[in-house]
mmCIF file of C-alpha atoms and ligand atoms in Angstrom:
data_model
loop_
_atom_site.group_PDB
_atom_site.id
_atom_site.type_symbol
_atom_site.label_atom_id
_atom_site.label_comp_id
_atom_site.label_asym_id
_atom_site.label_seq_id
_atom_site.Cartn_x
_atom_site.Cartn_y
_atom_site.Cartn_z
ATOM 1 C CA MET A 1 -0.536 0.297 0.272
ATOM 2 C CA LYS A 2 1.522 3.466 -1.263
ATOM 3 C CA PHE A 3 0.608 6.635 0.500
ATOM 4 C CA HIS A 4 1.846 10.504 0.242
ATOM 5 C CA GLN A 5 3.483 11.304 2.983
ATOM 6 C CA PRO A 6 7.856 9.208 3.622
ATOM 7 C CA GLY A 7 7.019 8.315 6.781
ATOM 8 C CA ALA A 8 2.922 7.749 5.990
ATOM 9 C CA GLU A 9 3.311 3.538 8.311
ATOM 10 C CA ILE A 10 0.925 0.699 9.215
ATOM 11 C CA PHE A 11 1.308 -0.864 11.869
ATOM 12 C CA ILE A 12 -0.937 -4.161 12.435
ATOM 13 C CA PRO A 13 -0.265 -5.228 15.899
ATOM 14 C CA ASP A 14 -1.498 -9.180 15.348
ATOM 15 C CA GLY A 15 1.200 -9.277 12.617
ATOM 16 C CA LEU A 16 -0.798 -10.411 9.914
ATOM 17 C CA ALA A 17 -0.150 -9.242 6.366
ATOM 18 C CA VAL A 18 -1.405 -5.829 5.680
ATOM 19 C CA GLU A 19 -3.964 -7.391 3.085
ATOM 20 C CA LEU A 20 -5.473 -9.435 5.120
ATOM 21 C CA ALA A 21 -5.038 -7.030 7.723
ATOM 22 C CA PHE A 22 -7.343 -4.561 5.562
ATOM 23 C CA SER A 23 -9.208 -7.431 4.649
ATOM 24 C CA ARG A 24 -10.746 -8.603 7.400
ATOM 25 C CA THR A 25 -12.221 -4.419 8.421
ATOM 26 C CA THR A 26 -15.368 -3.997 8.963
ATOM 27 C CA HIS A 27 -15.338 -0.844 10.660
ATOM 28 C CA ILE A 28 -13.348 2.351 10.492
ATOM 29 C CA ALA A 29 -12.466 5.405 12.204
ATOM 30 C CA ILE A 30 -10.666 8.222 11.066
ATOM 31 C CA SER A 31 -8.715 10.767 12.439
ATOM 32 C CA ALA A 32 -6.694 14.002 12.662
ATOM 33 C CA HIS A 33 -4.971 13.014 15.798
ATOM 34 C CA GLN A 34 -3.107 10.623 17.675
ATOM 35 C CA ASP A 35 -6.250 10.109 20.389
ATOM 36 C CA ASP A 36 -9.060 10.824 18.576
ATOM 37 C CA ILE A 37 -9.753 7.488 17.777
ATOM 38 C CA GLU A 38 -10.327 6.810 20.973
ATOM 39 C CA ILE A 39 -11.681 9.934 22.044
ATOM 40 C CA MET A 40 -14.236 9.687 19.545
ATOM 41 C CA ALA A 41 -14.940 5.713 17.899
ATOM 42 C CA ALA A 42 -14.960 4.283 21.617
ATOM 43 C CA GLY A 43 -18.321 2.642 20.418
ATOM 44 C CA PRO A 44 -16.924 0.689 17.635
ATOM 45 C CA ILE A 45 -14.196 -0.233 18.752
ATOM 46 C CA ILE A 46 -16.087 -2.111 22.162
ATOM 47 C CA GLU A 47 -18.452 -4.134 19.352
ATOM 48 C CA CYS A 48 -15.692 -5.308 17.511
ATOM 49 C CA PHE A 49 -13.371 -6.353 20.166
ATOM 50 C CA GLN A 50 -12.200 -10.027 20.537
ATOM 51 C CA GLN A 51 -14.428 -10.566 17.588
ATOM 52 C CA ASP A 52 -14.145 -12.769 15.224
ATOM 53 C CA ASP A 53 -16.165 -11.013 12.579
ATOM 54 C CA ARG A 54 -15.643 -7.535 12.867
ATOM 55 C CA TRP A 55 -12.898 -5.724 12.603
ATOM 56 C CA PHE A 56 -11.568 -2.130 13.883
ATOM 57 C CA THR A 57 -9.256 -0.992 11.796
ATOM 58 C CA GLY A 58 -7.387 2.876 12.769
ATOM 59 C CA VAL A 59 -6.598 5.529 11.294
ATOM 60 C CA VAL A 60 -4.895 9.498 11.911
ATOM 61 C CA VAL A 61 -4.361 12.159 9.100
ATOM 62 C CA SER A 62 -1.345 14.255 11.622
ATOM 63 C CA ASP A 63 2.447 13.591 11.943
ATOM 64 C CA GLY A 64 1.925 14.711 15.608
ATOM 65 C CA ARG A 65 4.539 17.507 14.672
ATOM 66 C CA GLY A 66 2.863 20.739 16.894
ATOM 67 C CA SER A 67 1.333 18.954 20.014
ATOM 68 C CA PRO A 68 1.673 21.497 23.053
ATOM 69 C CA ARG A 69 3.749 19.958 25.274
ATOM 70 C CA ASP A 70 4.706 20.070 29.090
ATOM 71 C CA ASP A 71 6.190 17.990 31.992
ATOM 72 C CA LEU A 72 7.947 14.731 30.737
ATOM 73 C CA TYR A 73 7.806 16.682 27.293
ATOM 74 C CA LYS A 74 8.490 19.560 28.198
ATOM 75 C CA ASN A 75 12.095 20.651 26.211
ATOM 76 C CA TYR A 76 10.409 17.300 22.908
ATOM 77 C CA SER A 77 10.696 18.439 19.896
ATOM 78 C CA ASP A 78 8.771 18.795 16.513
ATOM 79 C CA GLU A 79 10.380 15.363 15.847
ATOM 80 C CA GLU A 80 10.436 13.844 19.046
ATOM 81 C CA MET A 81 6.982 14.563 19.564
ATOM 82 C CA ARG A 82 5.481 12.843 16.115
ATOM 83 C CA THR A 83 7.830 9.572 17.774
ATOM 84 C CA VAL A 84 6.301 9.817 20.987
ATOM 85 C CA ARG A 85 1.619 10.279 19.959
ATOM 86 C CA PHE A 86 3.047 7.705 16.723
ATOM 87 C CA LYS A 87 3.889 5.289 19.670
ATOM 88 C CA GLU A 88 1.415 6.633 20.950
ATOM 89 C CA GLN A 89 -1.379 5.831 18.839
ATOM 90 C CA LYS A 90 0.157 2.146 18.270
ATOM 91 C CA LYS A 91 0.019 1.100 21.570
ATOM 92 C CA ALA A 92 -3.897 1.977 21.222
ATOM 93 C CA ALA A 93 -4.479 -0.451 18.862
ATOM 94 C CA ILE A 94 -2.597 -3.012 20.742
ATOM 95 C CA VAL A 95 -5.423 -2.569 23.978
ATOM 96 C CA GLY A 96 -8.301 -2.046 21.253
ATOM 97 C CA GLU A 97 -6.528 -4.749 19.118
ATOM 98 C CA TYR A 98 -7.461 -3.433 16.569
ATOM 99 C CA ALA A 99 -7.357 -4.828 12.861
ATOM 100 C CA ALA A 100 -4.720 -2.362 10.858
ATOM 101 C CA GLN A 101 -3.700 1.344 12.021
ATOM 102 C CA VAL A 102 -2.872 3.773 10.036
ATOM 103 C CA LEU A 103 -0.533 6.712 10.464
ATOM 104 C CA LEU A 104 -0.658 9.135 8.053
ATOM 105 C CA ASP A 105 1.458 12.057 8.670
ATOM 106 C CA TYR A 106 -0.273 14.969 7.132
ATOM 107 C CA PRO A 107 1.582 18.358 8.641
ATOM 108 C CA SER A 108 -2.179 20.464 9.529
ATOM 109 C CA LYS A 109 -1.643 22.188 7.114
ATOM 110 C CA ALA A 110 -2.621 20.020 4.359
ATOM 111 C CA ILE A 111 -5.455 19.027 6.524
ATOM 112 C CA LYS A 112 -7.357 22.214 6.787
ATOM 113 C CA ASP A 113 -5.664 23.089 2.297
ATOM 114 C CA GLY A 114 -9.360 22.934 1.062
ATOM 115 C CA SER A 115 -7.072 22.186 -2.470
ATOM 116 C CA ASN A 116 -5.136 18.976 -1.095
ATOM 117 C CA ARG A 117 -5.734 16.179 -2.775
ATOM 118 C CA GLU A 118 -3.311 14.289 -1.879
ATOM 119 C CA THR A 119 -5.355 13.678 1.691
ATOM 120 C CA ILE A 120 -7.749 12.884 -0.048
ATOM 121 C CA GLU A 121 -6.115 9.797 -2.301
ATOM 122 C CA ASP A 122 -4.520 8.529 0.904
ATOM 123 C CA LEU A 123 -7.502 8.040 2.736
ATOM 124 C CA VAL A 124 -9.199 6.625 -0.978
ATOM 125 C CA THR A 125 -6.294 3.950 -1.115
ATOM 126 C CA VAL A 126 -6.922 2.238 2.675
ATOM 127 C CA LEU A 127 -11.367 2.849 1.744
ATOM 128 C CA LYS A 128 -10.604 0.411 -0.930
ATOM 129 C CA ALA A 129 -8.273 -1.889 0.258
ATOM 130 C CA ALA A 130 -10.389 -2.019 3.806
ATOM 131 C CA ARG A 131 -13.487 -1.779 2.136
ATOM 132 C CA PRO A 132 -15.801 -1.354 5.617
ATOM 133 C CA LYS A 133 -19.258 -0.776 6.212
ATOM 134 C CA TYR A 134 -18.608 1.299 8.856
ATOM 135 C CA VAL A 135 -16.682 4.799 9.102
ATOM 136 C CA TYR A 136 -16.524 7.094 11.634
ATOM 137 C CA THR A 137 -15.049 10.442 11.537
ATOM 138 C CA HIS A 138 -14.951 13.914 12.863
ATOM 139 C CA ASN A 139 -18.725 15.636 12.416
ATOM 140 C CA LEU A 140 -18.719 18.144 10.336
ATOM 141 C CA ALA A 141 -19.897 21.084 14.078
ATOM 142 C CA ASP A 142 -16.795 20.183 15.699
ATOM 143 C CA LYS A 143 -15.118 23.690 15.970
ATOM 144 C CA HIS A 144 -11.284 22.544 15.470
ATOM 145 C CA ASP A 145 -10.494 23.779 11.948
ATOM 146 C CA THR A 146 -8.153 20.391 11.752
ATOM 147 C CA HIS A 147 -11.556 17.543 12.977
ATOM 148 C CA VAL A 148 -13.724 19.692 10.665
ATOM 149 C CA GLY A 149 -10.561 19.660 7.742
ATOM 150 C CA VAL A 150 -10.580 15.395 8.176
ATOM 151 C CA ALA A 151 -14.270 15.244 7.968
ATOM 152 C CA LEU A 152 -14.365 17.174 4.665
ATOM 153 C CA LYS A 153 -11.749 15.257 3.457
ATOM 154 C CA VAL A 154 -13.150 11.451 4.007
ATOM 155 C CA ILE A 155 -16.913 12.922 2.570
ATOM 156 C CA ALA A 156 -14.630 13.931 -0.345
ATOM 157 C CA ALA A 157 -13.500 10.323 -0.838
ATOM 158 C CA LEU A 158 -15.893 7.918 0.743
ATOM 159 C CA ARG A 159 -18.121 9.189 -2.687
ATOM 160 C CA SER A 160 -15.586 9.597 -4.856
ATOM 161 C CA LEU A 161 -15.278 5.809 -4.699
ATOM 162 C CA PRO A 162 -17.352 3.455 -6.668
ATOM 163 C CA LYS A 163 -20.987 2.490 -4.846
ATOM 164 C CA ASP A 164 -20.596 -1.320 -4.014
ATOM 165 C CA VAL A 165 -17.057 0.171 -2.261
ATOM 166 C CA GLN A 166 -19.230 2.845 0.181
ATOM 167 C CA PRO A 167 -19.975 1.980 2.988
ATOM 168 C CA LYS A 168 -23.561 1.207 5.537
ATOM 169 C CA ALA A 169 -23.367 4.412 7.706
ATOM 170 C CA VAL A 170 -21.204 6.880 8.282
ATOM 171 C CA TYR A 171 -20.790 8.776 11.609
ATOM 172 C CA GLY A 172 -19.186 11.825 12.326
ATOM 173 C CA CYS A 173 -19.081 12.458 16.115
ATOM 174 C CA GLU A 174 -17.679 13.234 19.485
ATOM 175 C CA VAL A 175 -14.071 15.784 20.084
ATOM 176 C CA TRP A 176 -13.651 19.282 20.437
ATOM 177 C CA ARG A 177 -17.654 19.642 21.197
ATOM 178 C CA ASN A 178 -20.255 16.820 21.884
ATOM 179 C CA LEU A 179 -23.391 16.895 19.819
ATOM 180 C CA ASP A 180 -25.944 17.269 23.176
ATOM 181 C CA TRP A 181 -27.432 20.322 20.706
ATOM 182 C CA MET A 182 -28.764 18.513 18.375
ATOM 183 C CA ILE A 183 -32.393 16.946 18.790
ATOM 184 C CA ASP A 184 -32.742 13.578 19.690
ATOM 185 C CA ALA A 185 -33.785 12.126 16.720
ATOM 186 C CA ASP A 186 -30.817 13.683 14.772
ATOM 187 C CA LYS A 187 -29.213 11.860 17.920
ATOM 188 C CA ILE A 188 -27.092 8.724 16.320
ATOM 189 C CA ALA A 189 -26.002 7.385 20.602
ATOM 190 C CA PHE A 190 -22.895 4.081 20.767
ATOM 191 C CA ASP A 191 -23.795 2.857 24.057
ATOM 192 C CA LEU A 192 -21.202 2.187 26.353
ATOM 193 C CA SER A 193 -21.990 0.413 28.679
ATOM 194 C CA ALA A 194 -19.660 -1.948 28.375
ATOM 195 C CA HIS A 195 -15.556 -2.762 28.890
ATOM 196 C CA GLU A 196 -14.857 1.255 31.210
ATOM 197 C CA SER A 197 -12.204 0.171 32.123
ATOM 198 C CA LEU A 198 -10.695 -0.713 28.474
ATOM 199 C CA GLN A 199 -12.356 2.605 28.232
ATOM 200 C CA ALA A 200 -10.440 4.326 29.642
ATOM 201 C CA ALA A 201 -6.913 2.042 29.329
ATOM 202 C CA LEU A 202 -7.503 3.067 25.523
ATOM 203 C CA LEU A 203 -7.866 7.228 26.855
ATOM 204 C CA GLY A 204 -5.024 6.298 29.544
ATOM 205 C CA VAL A 205 -2.170 5.798 26.591
ATOM 206 C CA PHE A 206 -2.336 9.344 25.320
ATOM 207 C CA ASP A 207 0.116 9.519 28.088
ATOM 208 C CA SER A 208 2.047 12.734 26.469
ATOM 209 C CA GLN A 209 -0.797 14.673 26.204
ATOM 210 C CA ILE A 210 -2.281 14.467 29.014
ATOM 211 C CA ALA A 211 0.492 15.100 30.712
ATOM 212 C CA GLY A 212 0.994 17.840 28.805
ATOM 213 C CA GLY A 213 -1.986 19.688 30.914
ATOM 214 C CA LYS A 214 -5.052 18.283 30.066
ATOM 215 C CA ARG A 215 -7.496 15.767 31.376
ATOM 216 C CA TYR A 216 -8.274 13.706 27.427
ATOM 217 C CA ASP A 217 -9.543 10.607 29.676
ATOM 218 C CA LEU A 218 -10.660 12.478 32.909
ATOM 219 C CA ALA A 219 -13.114 14.564 30.852
ATOM 220 C CA THR A 220 -13.934 11.735 27.873
ATOM 221 C CA MET A 221 -14.904 9.026 31.096
ATOM 222 C CA GLY A 222 -17.070 12.501 31.624
ATOM 223 C CA ARG A 223 -18.657 13.219 28.667
ATOM 224 C CA ARG A 224 -20.002 9.812 27.889
ATOM 225 C CA LYS A 225 -21.717 9.113 31.411
ATOM 226 C CA ALA A 226 -23.269 12.368 31.420
ATOM 227 C CA ASN A 227 -24.669 11.603 28.026
ATOM 228 C CA ALA A 228 -25.521 8.972 29.652
ATOM 229 C CA THR A 229 -27.588 10.821 31.505
ATOM 230 C CA TYR A 230 -28.571 13.350 30.465
ATOM 231 C CA PHE A 231 -30.285 11.579 27.318
ATOM 232 C CA GLU A 232 -33.571 10.154 28.699
ATOM 233 C CA SER A 233 -34.795 13.124 31.512
ATOM 234 C CA HIS A 234 -38.027 11.017 32.522
ATOM 235 C CA GLY A 235 -36.981 8.164 33.898
ATOM 236 C CA VAL A 236 -34.230 5.817 35.368
ATOM 237 C CA ASP A 237 -30.842 5.362 33.081
ATOM 238 C CA THR A 238 -30.772 2.437 30.369
ATOM 239 C CA THR A 239 -26.760 3.146 29.463
ATOM 240 C CA GLN A 240 -23.653 4.021 32.214
ATOM 241 C CA GLY A 241 -21.886 5.783 29.698
ATOM 242 C CA LEU A 242 -23.178 7.406 25.418
ATOM 243 C CA SER A 243 -21.288 8.794 22.783
ATOM 244 C CA PHE A 244 -23.380 11.050 19.593
ATOM 245 C CA ALA A 245 -22.717 11.389 16.178
ATOM 246 C CA MET A 246 -24.692 12.531 13.236
ATOM 247 C CA ASP A 247 -25.416 10.510 10.676
ATOM 248 C CA LEU A 248 -22.876 11.545 7.737
ATOM 249 C CA THR A 249 -24.728 9.412 5.487
ATOM 250 C CA PRO A 250 -26.948 11.289 3.605
ATOM 251 C CA LEU A 251 -24.233 13.288 1.654
ATOM 252 C CA ILE A 252 -22.228 9.890 0.685
ATOM 253 C CA ALA A 253 -25.559 8.064 -0.686
ATOM 254 C CA ASP A 254 -26.197 11.815 -2.648
ATOM 255 C CA PRO A 255 -22.765 12.915 -3.756
ATOM 256 C CA ASN A 256 -24.649 16.023 -4.783
ATOM 257 C CA LYS A 257 -26.035 17.095 -1.394
ATOM 258 C CA GLU A 258 -24.483 20.296 -0.443
ATOM 259 C CA ILE A 259 -22.633 19.903 3.132
ATOM 260 C CA ARG A 260 -22.640 23.389 4.482
ATOM 261 C CA PRO A 261 -26.496 22.989 4.598
ATOM 262 C CA PHE A 262 -26.578 19.719 5.359
ATOM 263 C CA VAL A 263 -24.883 20.589 8.291
ATOM 264 C CA GLN A 264 -27.192 23.828 8.838
ATOM 265 C CA GLU A 265 -31.024 22.224 8.951
ATOM 266 C CA HIS A 266 -28.813 20.367 12.134
ATOM 267 C CA ILE A 267 -29.295 23.923 13.652
ATOM 268 C CA ASP A 268 -32.174 24.795 12.012
ATOM 269 C CA ARG A 269 -34.028 21.621 14.246
ATOM 270 C CA PHE A 270 -32.382 22.487 17.387
ATOM 271 C CA ALA A 271 -33.445 25.801 17.388
ATOM 272 C CA LYS A 272 -36.802 25.475 16.439
ATOM 273 C CA GLU A 273 -36.963 22.543 19.174
ATOM 274 C CA VAL A 274 -35.628 25.380 21.034
ATOM 275 C CA THR A 275 -38.214 28.113 20.136
ATOM 276 C CA GLU A 276 -41.238 26.003 20.220
ATOM 277 C CA ARG A 277 -40.444 24.867 23.711
ATOM 278 C CA LEU A 278 -40.577 28.418 25.065
ATOM 279 C CA MET A 279 -43.662 29.505 22.967
ATOM 280 C CA ARG A 280 -45.881 26.693 24.733
ATOM 281 C CA LEU A 281 -44.824 27.793 27.978
ATOM 282 C CA THR A 282 -45.088 31.534 27.297
HETATM 283 ZN ZN1 ZN B 301 -7.857 16.585 17.866
#
């Protein structure tokens, strides 16, 4: 498998030949940074864990060179940070028993560049090899440019695939901004009640970011709990953890569907719900 960046890597935790490792993939998550997958796509990781007929593959597009650093890592060069972050992502792939982990090694600049085609071509290469049924990426209302940049590249890559290779569903998941604001009918909810300690372990391997001053591990597990408890205002909690996603499948099913109005419609439905409640109660 050939990628554009000379530093791109493929890591197969169980050492299977690359083609076989990819072809067993059923679920794939494509993220901007090392650790985003474990924050946003715990649902499919758990769904595939220890299953013979379901396999999870991770793809990280950025190189990690610009990562914030502090504590033990304070004086690390960009190159050393890249090495640390690649190593952490591979540790997560081992802990989560991924089918494969791809690290595409792009600077954030390339991801945020709407005219960059190389990122899209690399994603097409991965998607053709993996032929996943389900694709997970960032949601289009995320507040990090690089995250939204990746989501747009993923949509472009999926739209360019022949129909018979396209996935059944594509989900935009939570990292920098949760999706609690969406109306319930728009929410895709992943039940994260199972394997809580495995979820914590997957988040915990990213020491360079946590020691860098951000408790993503605690915040992410807390968000899952909060999502579960605040999802239903009546009745007891039916799950111990939830994460939400925006269904991006309509953008792939109809390649001519415009992206901005599609996101705006989600915001409009939220605005309508808030306004209607106020009208009813005043
Ligand atoms: Zn990120």
